[in-house]
């Protein structure tokens, strides 16, 4: 029994020793990481800052689509019917070309009726005039008792004459409108373009419209040819990113280097769009934010629309001079610290990934972009930090935000359960352990975990050291099979 207890005790001691070593590694790594992670300084590459115009690596871009410079909608008159349509969807049309003609048979009948009515009204007016003249002569020879009666009769005739004259004027206006309607029965195109759609069920009021915001009720929609514009969509959360009159750059989705320049002509805040797919392209907003807010269309007039295709999808960004070819390295002014009596400097990642003050020599200043040319002190391969007041020289830097959370306890970053870094467990030296080197976490004097296990096995008592006391099996600590066969650890053989 004592022999078995010694075997079990020796094995347990080895397990406890190994567990203690791993516990030391775990606590050391986490305590080091937690103590230093707050002192890390996040740095961005000069290349990304120069290329994207932002230290966050983001650039406001909006999706857009090429559409005709002008969209013409023709609405059908509510009191007319289309007699014949001369074109069909997809036809190309020229300015002045006949598109369709209204049925004028009813208007022509009304015109004839009104012309007859005009003759009647004119005759009534002449009759009233004649009666008034007769009554005035009779009144001059009438007695004083009859004067009042003639006065009333003359005034009544004059009122009837005025009513007839008003009716005549009103009827003449109706005739002019009928004549105009008949003359304009043929509708012609105002532009060179293409017939986009024909809606035979439309019965809205007549007229041309240059707006494309709602052509669902139009009888016919025409798209102009020859010149294009860009239609984009802006979200209410980044509404201030663009304003009417802003210069923009349009990028091809196929070839990033193929660009066009233009100006924001209109931002239509009166007609928000629903379920738009052409909103913010690069944004720090989450998808849940953008889906719960409104999108508004905006339009861009292009300086040159060569090589663009109708319906082509593009990206739009504000023109901040980023496409201009400028010599040297240019940096936004807020990265550069200029204090009285000191040379300008930036916070840069130095040797051993420690933050340091790096003196820079300034050249030209671009007032439009608020950028300085850096003639000495920095290269495109350097990494710099946003100048926070909390930065202290000598603090450690990180070039990837994930490094800060590399030892999180949830194991989501690929570490083992409990948050132990897999590099520590398997002896890999790839990457950096936050809070110190591998040597800091596992001192050389302690040795590896496998060395500790072998050392524990080597110190196990030999077989002859165990007293022969196999009669006492009451503890039941060893499996029955092991007790009967006398199984022992390999190191005890």
XYZ file of C-alpha atoms in Angstrom, residues 162-418:
257
model
C -72.916 93.142 -70.480
C -73.633 89.495 -69.646
C -73.640 88.593 -73.312
C -70.389 90.474 -73.901
C -68.746 88.554 -71.023
C -70.110 85.280 -72.408
C -68.736 86.213 -75.821
C -65.275 86.856 -74.399
C -65.296 83.596 -72.440
C -66.432 81.589 -75.451
C -63.763 83.162 -77.619
C -61.108 82.042 -75.113
C -62.471 78.506 -75.197
C -62.283 78.552 -78.977
C -58.652 79.661 -78.849
C -57.821 76.824 -76.450
C -59.592 74.295 -78.671
C -57.742 75.548 -81.731
C -54.433 75.347 -79.862
C -55.237 71.843 -78.670
C -55.968 70.730 -82.215
C -52.846 72.405 -83.543
C -50.718 70.767 -80.843
C -52.222 67.347 -81.250
C -48.895 66.128 -82.586
C -46.274 65.893 -79.799
C -42.647 66.163 -80.871
C -39.358 65.471 -79.070
C -37.536 68.361 -77.436
C -34.201 66.534 -77.374
C -32.050 64.070 -79.227
C -32.419 60.884 -77.268
C -33.824 57.422 -76.797
C -37.369 56.352 -75.884
C -36.969 54.763 -72.456
C -40.588 53.822 -71.775
C -44.178 54.207 -72.976
C -46.982 53.878 -70.444
C -50.300 53.323 -72.184
C -52.216 53.403 -68.889
C -51.127 56.915 -68.006
C -53.825 59.598 -67.819
C -52.108 62.386 -65.887
C -52.169 66.013 -66.886
C -50.263 66.922 -70.007
C -46.858 68.471 -70.140
C -43.116 68.066 -70.443
C -40.906 67.670 -67.411
C -37.132 67.684 -67.142
C -37.163 65.852 -63.816
C -36.419 62.172 -63.459
C -37.506 61.916 -59.841
C -40.855 60.336 -60.717
C -41.555 59.126 -64.230
C -43.797 56.196 -63.242
C -46.943 58.153 -64.227
C -45.545 59.633 -67.415
C -46.915 58.493 -70.755
C -43.484 58.583 -72.353
C -39.936 59.000 -70.984
C -36.981 60.095 -73.116
C -33.296 59.872 -72.225
C -30.978 62.409 -73.787
C -27.938 61.185 -75.692
C -24.551 62.752 -76.203
C -23.744 63.848 -72.641
C -23.896 62.095 -69.289
C -24.004 62.963 -65.621
C -23.408 60.920 -62.470
C -26.145 60.099 -59.999
C -24.992 59.117 -56.511
C -26.576 58.628 -53.120
C -25.507 60.161 -49.818
C -26.639 59.035 -46.390
C -28.007 61.470 -43.834
C -25.232 60.454 -41.422
C -22.495 61.632 -43.809
C -24.543 64.411 -45.393
C -21.912 67.021 -44.547
C -19.263 65.120 -46.523
C -20.500 66.699 -49.764
C -22.007 70.052 -50.640
C -23.374 71.553 -53.835
C -20.523 73.088 -55.787
C -17.871 70.698 -54.436
C -15.313 69.390 -56.915
C -15.272 65.595 -57.108
C -13.317 62.786 -58.742
C -15.119 59.889 -60.392
C -13.295 56.547 -60.474
C -13.976 53.607 -62.759
C -14.738 50.413 -60.853
C -12.805 48.407 -63.440
C -9.698 50.593 -63.630
C -8.965 52.650 -60.508
C -6.589 54.883 -62.463
C -9.292 55.898 -64.959
C -10.898 59.028 -63.566
C -13.157 61.909 -64.515
C -13.641 65.247 -62.788
C -16.869 67.050 -62.105
C -18.894 69.226 -59.747
C -21.811 68.416 -57.450
C -24.683 70.259 -59.117
C -27.595 69.175 -56.919
C -28.233 67.331 -53.658
C -31.939 66.475 -53.696
C -33.022 66.564 -50.050
C -36.691 66.741 -51.048
C -36.846 63.221 -52.502
C -35.193 60.633 -50.211
C -34.679 57.229 -51.769
C -35.718 53.952 -50.204
C -33.676 50.726 -50.219
C -30.862 52.333 -52.164
C -27.865 50.141 -53.004
C -25.659 53.005 -54.102
C -24.960 54.660 -50.793
C -21.816 55.178 -48.812
C -19.038 52.976 -50.160
C -16.437 53.341 -47.400
C -17.758 54.373 -44.048
C -17.087 53.911 -40.367
C -20.838 53.558 -39.780
C -22.192 50.092 -39.191
C -24.675 48.537 -41.556
C -27.406 48.757 -38.944
C -26.880 52.521 -38.767
C -27.124 53.088 -42.499
C -30.200 50.926 -42.988
C -32.127 52.920 -40.396
C -31.396 56.317 -41.955
C -32.410 58.101 -45.142
C -30.490 58.291 -48.401
C -30.611 61.276 -50.749
C -29.663 61.422 -54.433
C -27.049 63.866 -55.678
C -25.974 64.697 -59.231
C -22.586 65.496 -60.745
C -21.953 67.544 -63.883
C -18.829 66.243 -65.606
C -16.088 68.268 -67.235
C -15.639 65.483 -69.787
C -17.668 62.287 -70.147
C -15.466 60.556 -72.709
C -15.284 56.740 -72.408
C -18.222 56.597 -70.009
C -21.122 54.257 -70.780
C -24.784 54.714 -69.917
C -25.543 52.675 -66.803
C -21.875 52.249 -65.852
C -21.235 52.034 -62.091
C -18.520 54.251 -60.610
C -17.091 55.523 -57.331
C -17.215 59.189 -56.336
C -14.936 60.995 -53.888
C -14.387 64.622 -52.986
C -11.486 66.206 -54.873
C -8.886 67.115 -52.263
C -6.043 67.309 -54.763
C -5.108 63.686 -54.166
C -4.629 62.990 -57.874
C -2.196 65.829 -58.445
C 1.399 64.772 -59.044
C 3.515 66.514 -56.425
C 7.147 65.904 -55.745
C 8.264 64.659 -52.378
C 6.399 63.650 -49.263
C 3.394 65.712 -48.135
C 1.843 65.445 -44.692
C -1.299 66.959 -43.213
C -0.426 69.726 -40.760
C -2.109 68.164 -37.713
C 0.551 65.432 -37.620
C 3.287 68.058 -37.308
C 3.996 69.654 -33.942
C 5.408 73.165 -34.125
C 6.210 74.686 -30.745
C 7.769 78.080 -30.107
C 11.551 77.959 -30.186
C 11.698 74.318 -31.278
C 12.164 72.553 -34.579
C 9.004 70.947 -35.958
C 8.681 67.249 -35.211
C 6.339 64.274 -35.454
C 5.760 61.292 -33.199
C 7.380 58.415 -35.103
C 8.109 54.763 -34.458
C 11.842 54.434 -33.813
C 14.169 51.554 -33.055
C 12.777 48.618 -31.103
C 9.268 49.908 -31.864
C 9.476 52.753 -29.364
C 7.787 56.094 -29.974
C 10.154 59.021 -30.421
C 10.183 62.682 -31.378
C 11.401 62.857 -34.970
C 12.588 66.256 -36.223
C 11.412 67.071 -39.720
C 12.340 69.755 -42.229
C 9.387 71.527 -43.803
C 9.224 72.709 -47.391
C 6.264 74.185 -49.253
C 2.811 74.572 -47.711
C -0.390 73.722 -49.602
C -3.039 75.982 -48.095
C -5.892 74.298 -49.935
C -5.093 70.850 -48.548
C -3.433 72.090 -45.326
C -0.351 69.981 -46.037
C 3.383 70.533 -45.632
C 6.088 69.113 -47.844
C 8.547 67.084 -45.747
C 12.005 67.492 -47.236
C 13.939 65.631 -44.533
C 13.332 63.495 -41.451
C 10.667 61.102 -42.765
C 10.290 58.516 -45.503
C 7.243 56.745 -46.869
C 8.315 53.615 -44.988
C 8.072 55.286 -41.573
C 5.187 54.994 -39.146
C 3.815 58.014 -37.280
C 1.184 58.620 -34.623
C -1.536 61.188 -34.209
C -0.087 63.729 -31.714
C -2.080 62.979 -28.573
C -1.166 64.864 -25.410
C -0.825 61.568 -23.542
C 2.087 60.289 -25.658
C 5.386 59.951 -23.806
C 8.665 59.341 -25.578
C 9.830 55.737 -25.221
C 6.382 54.160 -25.103
C 5.871 51.055 -27.171
C 4.064 51.307 -30.517
C 1.762 48.959 -32.352
C 1.226 48.948 -36.087
C -1.888 46.820 -35.860
C -4.740 47.426 -33.459
C -5.181 43.657 -33.061
C -1.821 43.454 -31.262
C -3.347 45.258 -28.305
C -5.969 42.541 -27.815
C -3.853 39.548 -28.855
C -4.067 37.969 -25.349
C -7.769 38.342 -24.649
C -9.253 35.760 -22.324
C -11.981 34.647 -24.683
C -9.592 32.727 -26.866
C -11.208 34.172 -29.962
C -7.865 35.187 -31.425
C -6.680 31.640 -31.794
C -5.095 31.307 -28.367
C -5.730 28.294 -26.147
C -8.520 28.091 -23.610
C -7.970 30.416 -20.737
